[in-house]
Short mmCIF file of C-alpha atoms in Angstrom, two decimals:
data_model
loop_
_atom_site.label_atom_id
_atom_site.label_comp_id
_atom_site.label_asym_id
_atom_site.label_seq_id
_atom_site.Cartn_x
_atom_site.Cartn_y
_atom_site.Cartn_z
CA UNK A 168 119.64 117.22 131.40
CA UNK A 169 118.49 120.02 129.04
CA UNK A 170 117.49 123.61 129.80
CA UNK A 171 114.18 124.97 128.44
CA UNK A 172 114.58 127.22 125.37
CA UNK A 173 118.36 126.76 125.30
CA UNK A 174 120.00 125.81 121.98
CA UNK A 175 122.03 122.62 121.62
CA UNK A 176 124.06 121.13 118.77
CA UNK A 177 123.21 117.76 117.24
CA UNK A 178 126.56 116.51 118.54
CA UNK A 179 125.63 117.41 122.13
CA UNK A 180 122.13 115.92 121.75
CA UNK A 181 123.77 112.77 120.37
CA UNK A 182 126.24 112.59 123.28
CA UNK A 183 123.43 112.86 125.84
CA UNK A 184 120.71 110.81 124.13
CA UNK A 185 122.51 108.57 121.62
CA UNK A 186 121.11 107.44 118.30
CA UNK A 187 121.82 108.58 114.76
CA UNK A 188 122.98 112.23 114.55
CA UNK A 189 121.24 112.76 111.20
CA UNK A 190 117.86 111.22 112.03
CA UNK A 191 115.03 113.51 113.08
CA UNK A 192 113.90 110.72 115.44
CA UNK A 193 117.19 109.17 116.60
CA UNK A 194 116.86 105.65 117.96
CA UNK A 195 118.95 103.70 120.45
CA UNK A 196 118.33 100.15 121.67
CA UNK A 197 115.04 99.96 119.77
CA UNK A 198 113.58 103.19 121.22
CA UNK A 199 113.28 106.74 119.94
CA UNK A 200 115.45 108.82 122.29
CA UNK A 201 114.74 112.37 121.03
CA UNK A 202 113.00 114.39 118.34
CA UNK A 203 114.96 117.01 116.34
CA UNK A 204 112.39 118.82 114.25
CA UNK A 205 112.43 121.40 111.47
CA UNK A 206 109.44 123.73 111.42
CA UNK A 207 109.23 123.68 107.62
CA UNK A 208 108.47 119.94 107.81
CA UNK A 209 106.74 120.01 111.20
CA UNK A 210 104.92 123.37 111.39
CA UNK A 211 102.99 122.35 114.54
CA UNK A 212 106.06 121.09 116.41
CA UNK A 213 106.50 120.18 119.20
CA UNK A 214 102.82 119.23 119.50
CA UNK A 215 102.66 117.31 116.21
CA UNK A 216 105.37 115.22 114.50
CA UNK A 217 104.98 114.36 110.83
CA UNK A 218 106.81 111.30 109.48
CA UNK A 219 107.47 111.06 105.75
CA UNK A 220 107.14 107.79 103.88
CA UNK A 221 110.85 106.85 103.86
CA UNK A 222 111.57 103.48 105.45
CA UNK A 223 113.59 105.00 108.31
CA UNK A 224 111.02 107.70 109.14
CA UNK A 225 108.19 105.17 108.91
CA UNK A 226 109.98 102.76 111.28
CA UNK A 227 110.93 105.51 113.75
CA UNK A 228 107.38 106.89 113.73
CA UNK A 229 105.91 103.44 114.35
CA UNK A 230 108.35 102.92 117.24
CA UNK A 231 107.70 106.33 118.80
CA UNK A 232 103.92 105.96 118.57
CA UNK A 233 104.15 102.72 120.62
CA UNK A 234 106.32 104.30 123.35
CA UNK A 235 104.87 105.74 126.52
CA UNK A 236 107.97 107.44 127.94
CA UNK A 237 108.55 111.14 127.30
CA UNK A 238 111.47 112.15 125.07
CA UNK A 239 113.28 115.48 124.75
CA UNK A 240 112.00 117.47 121.77
CA UNK A 241 114.14 120.04 119.96
CA UNK A 242 113.20 122.59 117.31
CA UNK A 243 115.81 123.62 114.73
CA UNK A 244 116.46 127.36 114.96
CA UNK A 245 119.62 127.71 112.85
CA UNK A 246 122.37 125.63 111.26
CA UNK A 247 123.18 123.00 113.93
CA UNK A 248 121.20 124.83 116.61
CA UNK A 249 118.23 123.08 118.18
CA UNK A 250 116.12 124.73 120.90
CA UNK A 251 114.95 122.42 123.69
CA UNK A 252 111.14 122.62 123.72
CA UNK A 253 110.54 120.22 126.62
CA UNK A 254 109.72 116.59 127.30
CA UNK A 255 106.88 115.13 125.26
CA UNK A 256 105.24 111.72 125.02
CA UNK A 257 103.12 110.30 122.19
CA UNK A 258 99.41 110.83 122.72
CA UNK A 259 97.73 109.83 119.43
CA UNK A 260 98.96 108.43 116.12
CA UNK A 261 97.33 108.67 112.69
CA UNK A 262 98.29 106.67 109.60
CA UNK A 263 95.52 107.03 107.02
CA UNK A 264 95.75 109.91 104.53
CA UNK A 265 92.33 111.19 105.64
CA UNK A 266 93.25 111.25 109.35
CA UNK A 267 96.68 112.80 108.63
CA UNK A 268 95.34 115.48 106.25
CA UNK A 269 94.45 118.14 108.87
CA UNK A 270 98.04 118.05 110.22
CA UNK A 271 99.84 117.93 106.86
CA UNK A 272 98.90 121.45 105.74
CA UNK A 273 101.96 123.72 105.31
CA UNK A 274 104.46 120.94 105.97
CA UNK A 275 105.87 120.72 102.45
CA UNK A 276 104.60 117.15 102.00
CA UNK A 277 101.45 115.79 100.44
CA UNK A 278 99.22 113.36 102.31
CA UNK A 279 100.61 110.59 100.08
CA UNK A 280 104.16 111.40 101.24
CA UNK A 281 103.23 111.09 104.93
CA UNK A 282 103.36 107.71 106.66
CA UNK A 283 102.26 108.83 110.13
CA UNK A 284 101.30 111.84 112.21
CA UNK A 285 101.99 111.69 115.95
CA UNK A 286 100.29 114.05 118.37
CA UNK A 287 102.56 114.68 121.33
CA UNK A 288 101.70 115.71 124.86
CA UNK A 289 103.96 117.77 127.13
CA UNK A 290 105.03 116.00 130.31
#
């Protein structure tokens, strides 16, 4: 499906996985189908995903944290270039500001702006 460390466009990721091309956690048929992460907002990616408090990010984070299947995770490297980092599945999820705080450092968001932190595990 995807080659390790190879760059893909959002259009290609969308064609293969489906979901919203603009969402960092695109969803299809009620499931998160990929993660397209920026390191300025997710400095520990692909091991940790930080969801802001917007309604869409909150809903996608809640959905992903309940899934058990691995999803392809991509890290943005340039304008419309996302490097495939591997298949990851949710391992742990944190929602309280105190439990999220250790992961929020250097992400450009305050603890109050974070709705969920999801620790991912490589599959």
